[in-house]
Amino acid sequence: FFSSWTFLKGFNSASPPRASFLCPSIKKLARHAMANFHTQLMKAMALLLTGSAVGVDGTSIKMDFLPFGSARTDPLLNPTCLSDHVHTFYGAKLSVRPETTYADMRAAPENSGNTVDNMSLYWHPTVYRHDKTNGVYKQADIWFGSSYYVWETGQATAFPNGFNMIAYGSQAKSRSTATCDGPSDCERDDCTTSDDSFFPANACSELEAKLVFPTCWDGVNLTSEDMMSHVSYDVEEGRFDADCPSTHPVKLPEVHFYFRIKDYPGGEHVFSDGSSTYHADYFSGWDAAKLQQILDGCSNDSDAASPDQFCEGQLEFRTAKTSGVQTEDDEIRGGLEALQTTPDPNMQATVSTEPVDGVSTPPRGSCTGSLLPAGGGGGGGGR
């Protein structure tokens, strides 16, 4: 006879069936409905098998962000020079230089998202669309990004001030995926691709990429040389409610980071590091005490990343949010644009003048190239 926990975990990890015949917006609603169905089924089976509500009592919040700039900079891995490859940034709206600190994030005039309290930075290698006909790499337009936090109320520890980490899609527990909503034939001049393991060769009404960060911390170090050794995934499947290893006993909220490309054209796409493997960095800009209040004070019915849960009673949003009410992606993008009160930093004027868009080859090379002096300019102007 099997344990109820193993049985329930099997339901929790099941992937909802795809419905390729549905239009993209209905398909997304169907996926979320199926995820909620699995949650409720898991709880019902807990009651049936154990006689009590054993298992997961999860809470989640969803925060959305516009990308605000791209440059070859990484203040965590390369704090003194230009980084190996170009990154796209979300969150605290400032010129992200190698020496950017927690204090800089807290002092930023605003973030590129829809919350007041979250001044964190999130970034990933820039996505390039390779135009093979003309020999040009063009940055793919990111529609918007989302950060979900999932945790057990009263059981998670807030990220300490200045905490940071990295997640790699090559790790199975990161659950890295790219979901193609509304697939169709590619209509580019050259639709061939050397690697469609992440970026599909066909077109999509929306491409949604996901990555999940580790949830266990050693309780001592804000960072580590590789940005990974001080954190760990749990000892099970990589879930917010699973046990941590003894080496990393402190449970953190589980961070999911998504980015979306609307009207993805198909054909060859690649990350700026030359790979098709998604990785992302997280640099916490929260006030730890405020985040702890949210983690202890908010509770909702979310055993997964829920698109309609916001903890609006504890977390201050820049626009009205109501838990249980999901906003369509088109409205999210328009709403985020309306919230921006300061121009995007011109990172070619404040970090490096090297071109990062419409290039024959994306710039590469750790600590190569010219870093502009600190305080050498600013203002808006896009990417």
Coordinates of C-alpha atoms in Angstrom, one line a residue:
F1 CA 0.0 0.0 0.0
F2 CA 1.3 3.4 -0.9
S3 CA 1.6 6.4 1.4
S4 CA -1.0 9.2 1.0
W5 CA 1.8 11.7 0.6
T6 CA 3.4 10.0 -2.4
F7 CA -0.1 9.5 -3.9
L8 CA -0.9 13.2 -3.5
K9 CA 2.4 14.4 -4.8
G10 CA 1.7 12.4 -8.0
F11 CA -1.5 14.4 -8.5
N12 CA 0.3 17.7 -7.6
S13 CA 3.0 17.2 -10.2
A14 CA 0.7 16.0 -13.0
S15 CA 0.6 18.3 -16.1
P16 CA -2.9 19.4 -17.1
P17 CA -3.8 18.1 -20.6
R18 CA -3.2 20.5 -23.4
A19 CA -6.1 21.7 -25.6
S20 CA -4.4 22.8 -28.8
F21 CA -7.7 23.5 -30.5
L22 CA -8.6 26.3 -28.2
C23 CA -7.8 29.9 -28.8
P24 CA -4.8 31.2 -26.7
S25 CA -6.8 33.1 -24.1
I26 CA -9.2 30.2 -23.5
K27 CA -6.2 27.8 -23.4
K28 CA -4.6 29.8 -20.6
L29 CA -7.8 29.8 -18.6
A30 CA -8.1 26.1 -19.2
R31 CA -4.5 25.5 -17.9
H32 CA -5.2 27.5 -14.8
A33 CA -8.5 25.8 -14.2
M34 CA -6.8 22.4 -14.5
A35 CA -4.1 23.4 -12.1
N36 CA -6.8 24.4 -9.6
F37 CA -8.6 21.1 -10.2
H38 CA -5.5 19.2 -9.3
T39 CA -5.1 21.3 -6.1
Q40 CA -8.7 20.6 -5.0
L41 CA -8.4 16.9 -5.9
M42 CA -5.2 16.6 -3.9
K43 CA -6.9 18.1 -0.8
A44 CA -10.0 15.9 -1.3
M45 CA -7.8 12.8 -1.5
A46 CA -6.0 13.9 1.7
L47 CA -9.3 13.9 3.5
L48 CA -10.2 10.5 2.0
L49 CA -6.9 8.8 2.8
T50 CA -6.0 10.3 6.1
G51 CA -9.3 11.6 7.6
S52 CA -7.8 15.1 7.9
A53 CA -6.6 18.0 5.7
V54 CA -3.0 16.7 5.4
G55 CA -0.7 18.1 2.7
V56 CA -0.2 21.5 1.3
D57 CA -1.7 24.7 2.5
G58 CA 0.0 27.1 0.1
T59 CA -0.2 30.9 -0.4
S60 CA 0.9 32.8 -3.5
I61 CA 1.2 36.3 -4.9
K62 CA 1.7 37.4 -8.5
M63 CA 3.6 40.6 -9.4
D64 CA 4.1 41.8 -13.0
F65 CA 6.9 43.8 -14.5
L66 CA 8.0 45.4 -17.8
P67 CA 11.5 44.9 -19.0
F68 CA 13.3 48.2 -18.7
G69 CA 16.7 47.7 -20.3
S70 CA 19.3 45.4 -21.7
A71 CA 23.1 45.6 -21.3
R72 CA 26.1 43.4 -20.8
T73 CA 26.2 43.8 -17.0
D74 CA 25.7 41.5 -14.0
P75 CA 26.3 43.0 -10.5
L76 CA 26.3 39.5 -8.9
L77 CA 28.7 37.5 -11.1
N78 CA 30.8 40.4 -12.4
P79 CA 30.8 43.3 -9.9
T80 CA 33.8 45.1 -11.3
C81 CA 33.5 44.7 -15.1
L82 CA 31.2 43.9 -18.0
S83 CA 29.6 40.5 -17.9
D84 CA 29.9 37.6 -20.3
H85 CA 26.6 38.2 -22.1
V86 CA 23.7 40.7 -22.4
H87 CA 20.9 40.5 -19.9
T88 CA 17.4 41.9 -19.8
F89 CA 16.3 43.5 -16.6
Y90 CA 13.0 43.8 -14.6
G91 CA 12.2 45.5 -11.3
A92 CA 14.0 48.4 -9.6
K93 CA 14.3 51.0 -12.3
L94 CA 17.9 52.1 -12.3
S95 CA 20.9 51.9 -14.5
V96 CA 22.2 48.4 -13.6
R97 CA 25.9 48.7 -13.4
P98 CA 28.4 46.0 -12.1
E99 CA 28.7 47.8 -8.8
T100 CA 24.9 48.1 -8.2
T101 CA 24.0 47.4 -4.6
Y102 CA 21.0 46.7 -2.4
A103 CA 21.0 50.3 -1.3
D104 CA 20.9 51.4 -5.0
M105 CA 17.8 49.3 -5.6
R106 CA 16.0 50.7 -2.5
A107 CA 16.8 54.2 -3.7
A108 CA 15.4 53.7 -7.2
P109 CA 12.6 56.2 -8.0
E110 CA 10.2 53.3 -8.9
N111 CA 10.1 49.8 -10.2
S112 CA 9.0 48.6 -13.6
G113 CA 6.2 46.6 -12.0
N114 CA 2.8 47.0 -10.3
T115 CA 3.9 46.9 -6.6
V116 CA 5.3 49.5 -4.3
D117 CA 7.2 47.3 -1.9
N118 CA 9.1 45.0 -4.2
M119 CA 12.3 46.8 -5.3
S120 CA 14.1 43.6 -6.3
L121 CA 15.9 43.0 -9.6
Y122 CA 15.3 40.0 -11.9
W123 CA 17.2 39.3 -15.0
H124 CA 18.0 36.7 -17.6
P125 CA 20.0 36.4 -20.8
T126 CA 18.5 38.5 -23.5
V127 CA 16.5 36.6 -26.1
Y128 CA 17.6 37.2 -29.7
R129 CA 15.8 36.4 -32.9
H130 CA 18.4 35.3 -35.5
D131 CA 17.6 36.7 -39.0
K132 CA 19.7 34.2 -41.0
T133 CA 18.8 35.9 -44.3
N134 CA 20.4 39.2 -43.4
G135 CA 22.9 37.9 -40.8
V136 CA 21.4 40.0 -37.9
Y137 CA 20.5 39.2 -34.3
K138 CA 17.5 41.3 -33.2
Q139 CA 16.3 41.4 -29.6
A140 CA 13.0 39.7 -29.2
D141 CA 10.3 42.0 -27.7
I142 CA 9.4 40.9 -24.3
W143 CA 5.8 41.6 -23.6
F144 CA 6.1 41.5 -19.8
G145 CA 7.4 39.3 -17.0
S146 CA 5.9 38.0 -13.8
S147 CA 7.2 36.9 -10.5
Y148 CA 5.2 34.5 -8.4
Y149 CA 6.0 33.8 -4.8
V150 CA 4.6 30.5 -3.3
W151 CA 4.9 29.5 0.4
E152 CA 3.3 28.1 3.4
T153 CA 1.9 30.9 5.6
G154 CA 4.0 31.4 8.7
Q155 CA 6.6 28.8 7.6
A156 CA 8.8 30.7 5.2
T157 CA 11.7 33.1 6.0
A158 CA 11.9 36.4 4.1
F159 CA 14.9 37.0 1.9
P160 CA 17.5 38.9 4.0
N161 CA 18.3 42.4 2.7
G162 CA 20.6 42.1 -0.2
F163 CA 20.1 38.3 -0.7
N164 CA 20.7 37.0 -4.2
M165 CA 20.7 33.7 -6.1
I166 CA 20.6 32.2 -9.6
A167 CA 18.6 29.3 -11.1
Y168 CA 19.5 27.2 -14.1
G169 CA 17.1 25.5 -16.4
S170 CA 19.6 22.6 -16.6
Q171 CA 18.5 21.6 -13.1
A172 CA 15.5 19.4 -13.2
K173 CA 14.0 21.0 -10.1
S174 CA 13.9 24.4 -11.7
R175 CA 11.0 23.1 -13.8
S176 CA 12.1 25.3 -16.7
T177 CA 9.6 25.3 -19.6
A178 CA 8.6 27.3 -22.6
T179 CA 4.8 27.0 -23.4
C180 CA 3.6 27.8 -26.9
D181 CA 0.0 29.2 -26.8
G182 CA -1.8 29.3 -30.1
P183 CA 0.8 27.4 -32.3
S184 CA 0.9 28.1 -36.0
D185 CA 3.3 27.7 -38.9
C186 CA 6.3 29.9 -39.0
E187 CA 6.1 32.4 -41.9
R188 CA 9.6 33.9 -41.7
D189 CA 11.9 33.9 -44.7
D190 CA 14.0 31.2 -43.0
C191 CA 12.3 29.1 -40.4
T192 CA 15.1 26.7 -39.8
T193 CA 16.6 26.4 -36.3
S194 CA 19.6 24.5 -35.0
D195 CA 18.0 23.9 -31.6
D196 CA 14.3 23.8 -30.8
S197 CA 14.6 22.2 -27.4
F198 CA 13.4 25.5 -25.7
F199 CA 12.5 28.0 -28.4
P200 CA 10.0 26.3 -30.7
A201 CA 10.5 26.4 -34.5
N202 CA 6.8 27.1 -35.1
A203 CA 5.1 30.4 -34.4
C204 CA 3.0 31.1 -31.2
S205 CA 0.4 33.7 -30.3
E206 CA 2.3 33.8 -27.0
L207 CA 5.4 32.1 -25.8
E208 CA 5.6 31.8 -22.0
A209 CA 8.9 30.9 -20.4
K210 CA 9.1 29.7 -16.8
L211 CA 11.9 29.1 -14.2
V212 CA 11.7 28.2 -10.5
F213 CA 14.3 29.2 -8.0
P214 CA 15.7 27.2 -5.0
T215 CA 13.7 27.4 -1.8
C216 CA 16.3 26.3 0.8
W217 CA 19.0 28.6 2.3
D218 CA 22.0 27.9 4.5
G219 CA 20.8 30.6 6.9
V220 CA 24.2 32.4 6.9
N221 CA 25.4 33.7 3.5
L222 CA 23.6 36.3 1.4
T223 CA 25.4 35.0 -1.6
S224 CA 28.2 32.7 -2.7
E225 CA 30.9 32.7 -5.3
D226 CA 28.8 30.8 -7.8
M227 CA 25.5 32.3 -6.5
M228 CA 24.3 28.8 -5.9
S229 CA 26.2 27.1 -3.1
H230 CA 24.4 29.1 -0.3
V231 CA 21.0 27.8 -1.6
S232 CA 19.5 24.5 -2.5
Y233 CA 16.4 22.9 -3.9
D234 CA 14.5 20.6 -1.4
V235 CA 15.1 16.9 -1.0
E236 CA 12.0 16.0 -3.0
E237 CA 10.7 17.3 -6.4
G238 CA 11.6 20.9 -6.0
R239 CA 8.4 22.2 -4.3
F240 CA 7.7 25.1 -2.0
D241 CA 6.3 22.8 0.8
A242 CA 9.0 20.0 0.7
D243 CA 11.7 19.4 3.3
C244 CA 15.0 21.2 3.0
P245 CA 18.3 19.3 3.3
S246 CA 20.2 19.6 6.6
T247 CA 22.9 21.7 4.9
H248 CA 20.3 24.3 3.9
P249 CA 17.6 24.2 6.6
V250 CA 15.9 27.6 6.2
K251 CA 12.8 27.6 4.0
L252 CA 12.4 30.5 1.6
P253 CA 9.4 31.5 -0.5
E254 CA 9.5 29.8 -3.9
V255 CA 10.1 32.3 -6.7
H256 CA 8.8 31.6 -10.1
F257 CA 9.9 33.9 -12.9
Y258 CA 8.1 34.1 -16.2
F259 CA 8.7 36.1 -19.3
R260 CA 6.4 36.3 -22.3
I261 CA 6.8 37.0 -26.0
K262 CA 3.6 38.0 -27.8
D263 CA 3.3 37.0 -31.5
Y264 CA 6.4 34.8 -31.3
P265 CA 7.3 34.3 -35.0
G266 CA 9.2 31.0 -34.7
G267 CA 12.4 30.2 -36.4
E268 CA 15.8 30.5 -34.7
H269 CA 15.9 32.2 -31.4
V270 CA 18.7 32.0 -28.9
F271 CA 19.7 33.4 -25.5
S272 CA 22.5 35.9 -25.5
D273 CA 24.9 33.3 -24.0
G274 CA 24.5 31.3 -27.2
S275 CA 22.4 28.6 -25.6
S276 CA 18.8 27.4 -25.4
T277 CA 19.0 27.0 -21.6
Y278 CA 17.0 29.4 -19.5
H279 CA 18.7 30.8 -16.4
A280 CA 17.8 33.8 -14.3
D281 CA 19.2 35.9 -11.5
Y282 CA 17.4 37.3 -8.5
F283 CA 18.7 40.1 -6.3
S284 CA 16.3 40.9 -3.5
G285 CA 15.4 44.5 -3.0
W286 CA 12.7 43.9 -0.4
D287 CA 12.8 45.3 3.1
A288 CA 13.1 41.9 4.8
A289 CA 10.8 43.0 7.7
K290 CA 8.0 44.0 5.3
L291 CA 8.3 40.8 3.3
Q292 CA 8.2 38.7 6.5
Q293 CA 4.9 40.5 7.4
I294 CA 3.5 39.4 4.1
L295 CA 4.7 35.8 4.4
D296 CA 3.2 35.5 7.9
G297 CA 0.1 37.6 7.4
C298 CA -1.3 36.5 4.1
S299 CA -3.1 33.2 3.4
N300 CA -4.9 32.2 0.3
D301 CA -5.9 29.0 -1.5
S302 CA -2.8 28.6 -3.7
D303 CA -0.9 25.3 -3.8
A304 CA 0.7 26.5 -7.0
A305 CA 1.6 29.8 -8.7
S306 CA -1.9 31.4 -9.0
P307 CA -2.5 34.2 -11.5
D308 CA -5.4 35.6 -9.5
Q309 CA -3.9 35.8 -5.9
F310 CA -2.2 39.0 -4.8
C311 CA -2.2 39.4 -1.0
E312 CA -3.5 42.9 -1.5
G313 CA -4.3 43.2 2.1
Q314 CA -0.6 43.0 3.0
L315 CA 1.2 44.0 -0.2
E316 CA 0.7 47.5 -1.6
F317 CA 0.0 47.6 -5.4
R318 CA 0.3 50.6 -7.6
T319 CA -3.1 49.8 -9.1
A320 CA -6.1 48.1 -7.6
K321 CA -5.9 44.3 -7.3
T322 CA -8.6 41.9 -6.1
S323 CA -7.8 38.3 -5.3
G324 CA -9.9 35.9 -7.2
V325 CA -10.0 38.2 -10.2
Q326 CA -7.7 37.4 -13.1
T327 CA -6.5 40.1 -15.5
E328 CA -6.0 39.2 -19.2
D329 CA -2.4 39.6 -20.5
D330 CA -3.3 42.5 -22.9
E331 CA -4.7 44.5 -19.9
I332 CA -1.6 43.7 -17.8
R333 CA 0.7 45.0 -20.4
G334 CA -1.3 48.2 -20.9
G335 CA -1.7 48.7 -17.2
L336 CA 2.1 48.4 -16.6
E337 CA 2.8 51.0 -19.3
A338 CA 0.4 53.4 -17.7
L339 CA 2.1 53.1 -14.3
Q340 CA 5.6 54.2 -15.4
T341 CA 6.4 57.7 -14.3
T342 CA 10.1 57.8 -15.2
P343 CA 11.8 56.9 -18.5
D344 CA 13.7 53.7 -18.8
P345 CA 17.4 54.2 -18.1
N346 CA 19.6 54.5 -21.2
M347 CA 22.1 51.8 -20.4
Q348 CA 24.2 52.6 -23.5
A349 CA 24.9 56.0 -21.9
T350 CA 25.5 54.7 -18.4
V351 CA 27.0 51.2 -18.7
S352 CA 28.6 50.5 -22.1
T353 CA 28.2 52.1 -25.5
E354 CA 28.5 48.8 -27.3
P355 CA 25.5 47.9 -29.5
V356 CA 23.3 45.2 -28.1
D357 CA 20.5 45.1 -30.7
G358 CA 20.5 44.6 -34.5
V359 CA 24.0 43.1 -34.3
S360 CA 25.9 40.6 -36.4
T361 CA 26.8 38.7 -33.3
P362 CA 25.6 39.3 -29.7
P363 CA 28.6 40.8 -27.7
R364 CA 30.3 38.2 -25.4
G365 CA 33.3 38.0 -23.1
S366 CA 33.5 38.3 -19.3
C367 CA 35.5 41.5 -18.3
T368 CA 36.0 42.5 -22.0
G369 CA 34.9 45.7 -23.6
S370 CA 34.7 49.2 -22.1
L371 CA 32.7 50.0 -19.0
L372 CA 31.7 53.6 -18.8
P373 CA 32.7 55.5 -15.7
A374 CA 30.1 55.6 -12.9
G375 CA 27.9 58.7 -13.0
G376 CA 28.6 59.3 -16.7
G377 CA 25.1 60.0 -17.7
G378 CA 21.5 58.8 -17.4
G379 CA 18.0 59.5 -18.4
G380 CA 15.7 57.7 -20.7
G381 CA 15.9 56.5 -24.2
G382 CA 15.1 52.8 -24.1
R383 CA 17.5 50.0 -25.0

